Tab-separated table of N, CA and C in Angstrom:
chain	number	residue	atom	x	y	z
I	1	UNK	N	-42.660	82.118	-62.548
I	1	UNK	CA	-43.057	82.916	-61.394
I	1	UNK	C	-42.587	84.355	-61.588
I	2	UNK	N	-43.389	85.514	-60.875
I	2	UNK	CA	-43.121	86.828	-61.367
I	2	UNK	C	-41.863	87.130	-60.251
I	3	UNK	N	-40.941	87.783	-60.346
I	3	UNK	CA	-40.151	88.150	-59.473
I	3	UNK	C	-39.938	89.724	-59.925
I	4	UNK	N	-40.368	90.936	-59.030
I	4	UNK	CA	-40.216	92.381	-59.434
I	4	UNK	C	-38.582	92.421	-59.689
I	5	UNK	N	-38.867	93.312	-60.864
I	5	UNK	CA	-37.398	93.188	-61.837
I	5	UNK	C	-36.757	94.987	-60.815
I	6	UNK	N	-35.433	95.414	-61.145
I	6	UNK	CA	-35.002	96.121	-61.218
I	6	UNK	C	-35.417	96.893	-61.810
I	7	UNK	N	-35.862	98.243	-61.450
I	7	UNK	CA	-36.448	99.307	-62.617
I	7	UNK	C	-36.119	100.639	-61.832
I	8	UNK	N	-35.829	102.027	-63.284
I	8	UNK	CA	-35.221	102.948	-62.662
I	8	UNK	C	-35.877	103.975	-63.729
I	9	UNK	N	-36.835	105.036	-62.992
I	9	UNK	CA	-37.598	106.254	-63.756
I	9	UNK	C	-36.452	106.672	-63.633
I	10	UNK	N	-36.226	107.460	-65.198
I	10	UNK	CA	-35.705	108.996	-65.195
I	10	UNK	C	-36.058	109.479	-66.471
I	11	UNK	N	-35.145	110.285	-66.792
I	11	UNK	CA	-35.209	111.190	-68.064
I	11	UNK	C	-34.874	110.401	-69.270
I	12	UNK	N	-35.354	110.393	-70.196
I	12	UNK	CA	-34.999	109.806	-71.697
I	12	UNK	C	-34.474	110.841	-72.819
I	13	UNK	N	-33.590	110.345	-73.365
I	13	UNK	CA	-33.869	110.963	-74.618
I	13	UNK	C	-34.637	110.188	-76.118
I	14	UNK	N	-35.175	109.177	-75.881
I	14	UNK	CA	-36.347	109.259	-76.859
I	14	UNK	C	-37.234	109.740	-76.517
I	15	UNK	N	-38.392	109.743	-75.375
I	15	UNK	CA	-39.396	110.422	-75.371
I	15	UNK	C	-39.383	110.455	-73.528
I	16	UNK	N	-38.889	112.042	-73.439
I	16	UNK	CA	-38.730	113.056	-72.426
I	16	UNK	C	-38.654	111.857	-70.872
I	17	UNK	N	-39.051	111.089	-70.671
I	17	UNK	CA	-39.129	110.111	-69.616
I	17	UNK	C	-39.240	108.582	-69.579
I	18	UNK	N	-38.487	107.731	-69.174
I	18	UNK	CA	-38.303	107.219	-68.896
I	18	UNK	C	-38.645	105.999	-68.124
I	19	UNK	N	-38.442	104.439	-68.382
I	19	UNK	CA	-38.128	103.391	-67.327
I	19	UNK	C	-37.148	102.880	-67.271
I	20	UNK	N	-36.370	102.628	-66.949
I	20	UNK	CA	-35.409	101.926	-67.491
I	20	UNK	C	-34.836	100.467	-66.797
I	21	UNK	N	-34.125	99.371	-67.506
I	21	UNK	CA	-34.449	97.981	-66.806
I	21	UNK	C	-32.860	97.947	-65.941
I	22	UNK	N	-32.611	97.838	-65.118
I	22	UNK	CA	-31.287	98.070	-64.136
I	22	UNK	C	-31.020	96.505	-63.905
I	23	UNK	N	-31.662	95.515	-64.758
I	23	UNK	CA	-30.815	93.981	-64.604
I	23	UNK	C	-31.540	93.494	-66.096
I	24	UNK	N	-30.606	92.681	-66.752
I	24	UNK	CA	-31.111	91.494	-67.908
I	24	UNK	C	-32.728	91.163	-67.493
I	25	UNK	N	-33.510	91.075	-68.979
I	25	UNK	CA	-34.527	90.650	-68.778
I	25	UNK	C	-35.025	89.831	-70.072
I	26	UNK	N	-34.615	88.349	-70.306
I	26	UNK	CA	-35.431	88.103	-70.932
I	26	UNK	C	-36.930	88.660	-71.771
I	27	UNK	N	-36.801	87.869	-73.074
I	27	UNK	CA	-37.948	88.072	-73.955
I	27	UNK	C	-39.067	87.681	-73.562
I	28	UNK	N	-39.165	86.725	-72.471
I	28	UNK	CA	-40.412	85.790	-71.934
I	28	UNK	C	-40.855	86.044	-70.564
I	29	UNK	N	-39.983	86.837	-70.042
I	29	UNK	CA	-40.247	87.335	-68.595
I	29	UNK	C	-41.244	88.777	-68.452
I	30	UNK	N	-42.130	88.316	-67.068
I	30	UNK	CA	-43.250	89.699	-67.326
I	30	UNK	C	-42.016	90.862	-66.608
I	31	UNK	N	-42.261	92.300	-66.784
I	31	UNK	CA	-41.347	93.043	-66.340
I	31	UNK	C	-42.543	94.015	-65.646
I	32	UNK	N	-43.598	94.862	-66.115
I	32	UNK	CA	-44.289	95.201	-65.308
I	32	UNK	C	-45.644	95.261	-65.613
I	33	UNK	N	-47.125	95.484	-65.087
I	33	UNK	CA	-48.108	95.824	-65.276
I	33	UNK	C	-48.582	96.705	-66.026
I	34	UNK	N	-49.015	97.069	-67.223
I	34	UNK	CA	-49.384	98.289	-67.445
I	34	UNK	C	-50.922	98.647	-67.086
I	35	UNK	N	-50.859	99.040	-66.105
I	35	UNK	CA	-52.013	99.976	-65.590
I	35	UNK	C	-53.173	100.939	-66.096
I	36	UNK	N	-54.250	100.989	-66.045
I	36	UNK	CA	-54.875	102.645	-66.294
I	36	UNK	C	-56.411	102.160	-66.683
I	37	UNK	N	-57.019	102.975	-67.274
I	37	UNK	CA	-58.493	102.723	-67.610
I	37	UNK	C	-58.651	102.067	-68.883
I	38	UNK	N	-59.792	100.910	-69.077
I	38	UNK	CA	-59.850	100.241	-70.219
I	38	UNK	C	-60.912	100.723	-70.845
I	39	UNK	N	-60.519	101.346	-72.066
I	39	UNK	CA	-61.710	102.217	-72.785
I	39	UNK	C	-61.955	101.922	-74.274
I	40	UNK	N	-62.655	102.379	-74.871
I	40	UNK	CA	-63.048	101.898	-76.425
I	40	UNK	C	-62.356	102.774	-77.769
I	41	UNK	N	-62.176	102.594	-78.754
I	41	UNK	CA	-61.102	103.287	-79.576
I	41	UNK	C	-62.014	105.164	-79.931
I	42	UNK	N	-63.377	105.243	-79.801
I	42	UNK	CA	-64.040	105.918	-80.140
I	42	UNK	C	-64.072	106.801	-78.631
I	43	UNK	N	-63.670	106.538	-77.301
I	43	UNK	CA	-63.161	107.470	-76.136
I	43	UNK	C	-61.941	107.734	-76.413
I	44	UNK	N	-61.139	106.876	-76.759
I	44	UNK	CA	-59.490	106.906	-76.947
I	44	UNK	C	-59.049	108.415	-78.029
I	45	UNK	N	-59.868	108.370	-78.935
I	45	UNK	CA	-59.911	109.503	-79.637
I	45	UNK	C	-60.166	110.696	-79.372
I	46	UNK	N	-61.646	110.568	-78.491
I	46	UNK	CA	-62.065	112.083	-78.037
I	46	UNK	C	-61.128	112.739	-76.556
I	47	UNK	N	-60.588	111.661	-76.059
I	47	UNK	CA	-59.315	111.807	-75.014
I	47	UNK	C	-58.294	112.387	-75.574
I	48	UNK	N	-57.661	111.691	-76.705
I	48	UNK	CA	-56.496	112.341	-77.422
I	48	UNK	C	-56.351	113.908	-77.407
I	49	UNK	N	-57.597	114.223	-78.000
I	49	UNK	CA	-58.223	115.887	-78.415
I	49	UNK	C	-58.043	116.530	-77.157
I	50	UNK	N	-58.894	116.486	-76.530
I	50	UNK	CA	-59.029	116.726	-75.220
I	50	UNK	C	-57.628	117.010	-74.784
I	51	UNK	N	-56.850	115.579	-74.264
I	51	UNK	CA	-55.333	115.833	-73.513
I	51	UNK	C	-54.531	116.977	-74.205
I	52	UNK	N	-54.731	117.274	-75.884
I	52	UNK	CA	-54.232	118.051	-76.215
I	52	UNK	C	-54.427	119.517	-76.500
I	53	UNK	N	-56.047	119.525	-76.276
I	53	UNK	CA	-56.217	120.829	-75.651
I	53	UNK	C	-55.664	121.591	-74.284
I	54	UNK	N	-55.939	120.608	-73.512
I	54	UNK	CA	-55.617	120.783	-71.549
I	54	UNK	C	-53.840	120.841	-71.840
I	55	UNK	N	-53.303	120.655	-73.247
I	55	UNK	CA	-51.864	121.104	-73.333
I	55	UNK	C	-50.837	120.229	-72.227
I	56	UNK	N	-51.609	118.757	-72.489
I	56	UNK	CA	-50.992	117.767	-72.070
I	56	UNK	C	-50.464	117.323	-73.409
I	57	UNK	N	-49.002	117.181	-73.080
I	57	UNK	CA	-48.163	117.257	-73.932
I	57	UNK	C	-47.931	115.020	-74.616
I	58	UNK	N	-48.201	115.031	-73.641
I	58	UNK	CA	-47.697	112.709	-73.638
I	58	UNK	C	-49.153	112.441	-73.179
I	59	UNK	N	-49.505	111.447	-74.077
I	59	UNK	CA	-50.889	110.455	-73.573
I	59	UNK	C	-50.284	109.128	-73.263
I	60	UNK	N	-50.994	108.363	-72.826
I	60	UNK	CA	-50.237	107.309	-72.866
I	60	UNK	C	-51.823	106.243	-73.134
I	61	UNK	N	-51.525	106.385	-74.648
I	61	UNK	CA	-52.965	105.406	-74.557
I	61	UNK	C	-52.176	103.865	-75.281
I	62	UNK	N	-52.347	102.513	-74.759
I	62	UNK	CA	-51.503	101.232	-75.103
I	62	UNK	C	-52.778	100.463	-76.023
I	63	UNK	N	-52.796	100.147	-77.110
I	63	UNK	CA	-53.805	99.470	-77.517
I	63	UNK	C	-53.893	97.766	-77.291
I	64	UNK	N	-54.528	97.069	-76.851
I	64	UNK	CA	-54.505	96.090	-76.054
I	64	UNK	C	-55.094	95.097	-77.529
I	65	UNK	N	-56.319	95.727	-78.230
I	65	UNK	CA	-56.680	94.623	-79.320
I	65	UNK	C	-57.341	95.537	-80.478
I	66	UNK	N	-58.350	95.128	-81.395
I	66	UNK	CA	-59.204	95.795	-82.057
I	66	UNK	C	-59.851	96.969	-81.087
I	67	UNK	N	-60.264	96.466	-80.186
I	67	UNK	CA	-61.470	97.152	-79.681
I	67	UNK	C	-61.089	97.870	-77.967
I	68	UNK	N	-60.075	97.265	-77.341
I	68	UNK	CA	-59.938	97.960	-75.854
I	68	UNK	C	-57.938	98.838	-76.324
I	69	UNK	N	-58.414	99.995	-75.343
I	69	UNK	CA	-56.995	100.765	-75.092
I	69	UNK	C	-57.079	100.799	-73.792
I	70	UNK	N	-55.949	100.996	-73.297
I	70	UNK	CA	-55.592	101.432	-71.853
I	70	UNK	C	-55.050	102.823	-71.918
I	71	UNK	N	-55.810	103.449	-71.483
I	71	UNK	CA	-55.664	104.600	-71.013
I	71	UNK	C	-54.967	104.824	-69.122
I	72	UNK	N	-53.459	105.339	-69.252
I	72	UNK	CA	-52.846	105.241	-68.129
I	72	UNK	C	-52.556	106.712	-68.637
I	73	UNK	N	-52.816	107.802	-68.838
I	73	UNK	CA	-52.308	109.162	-68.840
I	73	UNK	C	-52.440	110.124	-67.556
I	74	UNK	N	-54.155	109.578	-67.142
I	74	UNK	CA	-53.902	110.461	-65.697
I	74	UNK	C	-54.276	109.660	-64.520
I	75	UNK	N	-53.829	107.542	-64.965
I	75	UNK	CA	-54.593	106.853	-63.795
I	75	UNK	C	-53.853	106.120	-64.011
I	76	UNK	N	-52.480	105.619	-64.114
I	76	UNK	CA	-51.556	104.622	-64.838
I	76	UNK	C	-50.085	104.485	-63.885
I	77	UNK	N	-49.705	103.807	-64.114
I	77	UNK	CA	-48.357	103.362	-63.009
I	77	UNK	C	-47.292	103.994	-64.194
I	78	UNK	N	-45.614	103.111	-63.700
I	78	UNK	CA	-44.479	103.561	-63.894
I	78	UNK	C	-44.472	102.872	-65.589
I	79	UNK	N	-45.488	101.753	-65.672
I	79	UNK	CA	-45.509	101.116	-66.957
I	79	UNK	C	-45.445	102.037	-68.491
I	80	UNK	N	-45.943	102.827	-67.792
I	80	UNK	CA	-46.761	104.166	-68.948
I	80	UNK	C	-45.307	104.454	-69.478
I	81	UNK	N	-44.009	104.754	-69.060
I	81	UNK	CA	-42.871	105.467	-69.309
I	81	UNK	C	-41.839	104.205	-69.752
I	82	UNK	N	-42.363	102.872	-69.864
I	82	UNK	CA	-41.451	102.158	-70.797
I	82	UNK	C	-41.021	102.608	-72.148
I	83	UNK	N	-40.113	102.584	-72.640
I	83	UNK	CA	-39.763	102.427	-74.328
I	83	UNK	C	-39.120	101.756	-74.694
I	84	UNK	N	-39.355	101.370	-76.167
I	84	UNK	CA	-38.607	100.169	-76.332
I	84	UNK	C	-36.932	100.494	-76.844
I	85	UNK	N	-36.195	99.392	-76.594
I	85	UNK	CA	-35.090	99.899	-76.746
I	85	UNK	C	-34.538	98.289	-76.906
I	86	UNK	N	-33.542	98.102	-78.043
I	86	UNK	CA	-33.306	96.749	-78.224
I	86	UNK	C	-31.874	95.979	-77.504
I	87	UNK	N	-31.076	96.998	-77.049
I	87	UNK	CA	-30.426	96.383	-75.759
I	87	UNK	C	-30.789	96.565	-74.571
Protein backbone atom coordinates (compact mmCIF):
# COMPACT_ATOMS: atom_id res chain seq x y z
CA UNK A 1 0.00 0.00 0.00
CA UNK A 2 1.28 3.58 -0.91
CA UNK A 3 1.73 5.62 2.22
CA UNK A 4 3.11 9.50 1.24
CA UNK A 5 6.71 9.32 2.41
CA UNK A 6 8.42 12.31 4.11
CA UNK A 7 9.90 14.61 1.52
CA UNK A 8 11.80 17.95 1.76
CA UNK A 9 12.60 20.47 -1.53
CA UNK A 10 15.63 22.43 -1.15
CA UNK A 11 18.91 23.27 -2.50
CA UNK A 12 21.43 20.53 -3.65
CA UNK A 13 24.71 20.43 -4.25
CA UNK A 14 24.66 17.90 -7.02
CA UNK A 15 22.35 19.51 -9.25
CA UNK A 16 21.24 23.12 -7.93
CA UNK A 17 17.81 21.57 -6.35
CA UNK A 18 16.66 19.24 -4.67
CA UNK A 19 14.19 16.39 -2.96
CA UNK A 20 15.19 15.04 -0.36
CA UNK A 21 13.78 11.74 1.66
CA UNK A 22 13.28 12.98 5.57
CA UNK A 23 12.49 9.06 6.68
CA UNK A 24 14.11 5.44 5.48
CA UNK A 25 12.79 4.24 2.32
CA UNK A 26 13.18 1.02 1.14
CA UNK A 27 14.30 -0.30 -2.40
CA UNK A 28 10.68 -1.61 -3.11
CA UNK A 29 8.64 1.16 -1.80
CA UNK A 30 6.93 3.77 -4.35
CA UNK A 31 8.25 7.27 -3.00
CA UNK A 32 6.69 9.60 -5.56
CA UNK A 33 4.96 10.10 -8.98
CA UNK A 34 6.88 11.44 -11.61
CA UNK A 35 4.67 13.67 -13.42
CA UNK A 36 4.70 15.76 -16.80
CA UNK A 37 3.95 15.22 -20.54
CA UNK A 38 4.50 11.86 -22.34
CA UNK A 39 6.27 12.58 -25.55
CA UNK A 40 8.38 10.78 -28.27
CA UNK A 41 12.34 10.81 -28.32
CA UNK A 42 12.21 12.91 -31.70
CA UNK A 43 10.00 15.98 -29.48
CA UNK A 44 12.30 15.22 -26.55
CA UNK A 45 15.11 16.48 -28.70
CA UNK A 46 13.64 19.44 -30.41
CA UNK A 47 12.53 20.48 -26.61
CA UNK A 48 16.04 20.05 -25.38
CA UNK A 49 17.17 22.85 -28.11
CA UNK A 50 14.52 24.90 -27.55
CA UNK A 51 14.71 24.86 -23.38
CA UNK A 52 18.17 25.81 -24.14
CA UNK A 53 17.68 28.53 -26.22
CA UNK A 54 14.70 30.17 -23.84
CA UNK A 55 18.12 29.82 -21.47
CA UNK A 56 16.41 27.30 -19.41
CA UNK A 57 19.14 26.14 -17.69
CA UNK A 58 17.58 22.12 -16.15
CA UNK A 59 15.16 20.02 -18.38
CA UNK A 60 13.85 17.45 -16.80
CA UNK A 61 13.17 14.96 -19.49
CA UNK A 62 12.91 10.96 -17.55
CA UNK A 63 13.06 8.32 -20.24
CA UNK A 64 10.40 5.81 -19.43
CA UNK A 65 11.39 3.09 -22.46
CA UNK A 66 12.70 3.00 -26.14
CA UNK A 67 10.14 5.15 -27.33
CA UNK A 68 8.15 7.48 -24.45
CA UNK A 69 9.98 10.42 -22.19
CA UNK A 70 8.34 12.38 -19.66
CA UNK A 71 8.72 15.61 -20.05
CA UNK A 72 8.07 17.43 -16.45
CA UNK A 73 10.24 20.73 -17.18
CA UNK A 74 7.39 23.16 -17.43
CA UNK A 75 4.30 20.63 -16.37
CA UNK A 76 5.89 18.23 -13.72
CA UNK A 77 5.61 17.90 -9.85
CA UNK A 78 8.33 17.80 -6.94
CA UNK A 79 9.41 14.30 -8.67
CA UNK A 80 11.41 16.25 -11.32
CA UNK A 81 14.09 17.37 -8.41
CA UNK A 82 14.86 13.78 -7.12
CA UNK A 83 18.60 12.62 -7.32
CA UNK A 84 20.00 9.77 -6.72
CA UNK A 85 22.00 9.43 -3.81
CA UNK A 86 23.00 5.99 -2.24
CA UNK A 87 22.36 6.72 1.45
Amino acid sequence: QFRKKRLRFGRSRIHEWGLFAMEPIAADEMVIEYVGQNIRQVVADMREKRYAQEGIGSSYLFRVDHDTIIDATKCGNLARFINHCCT
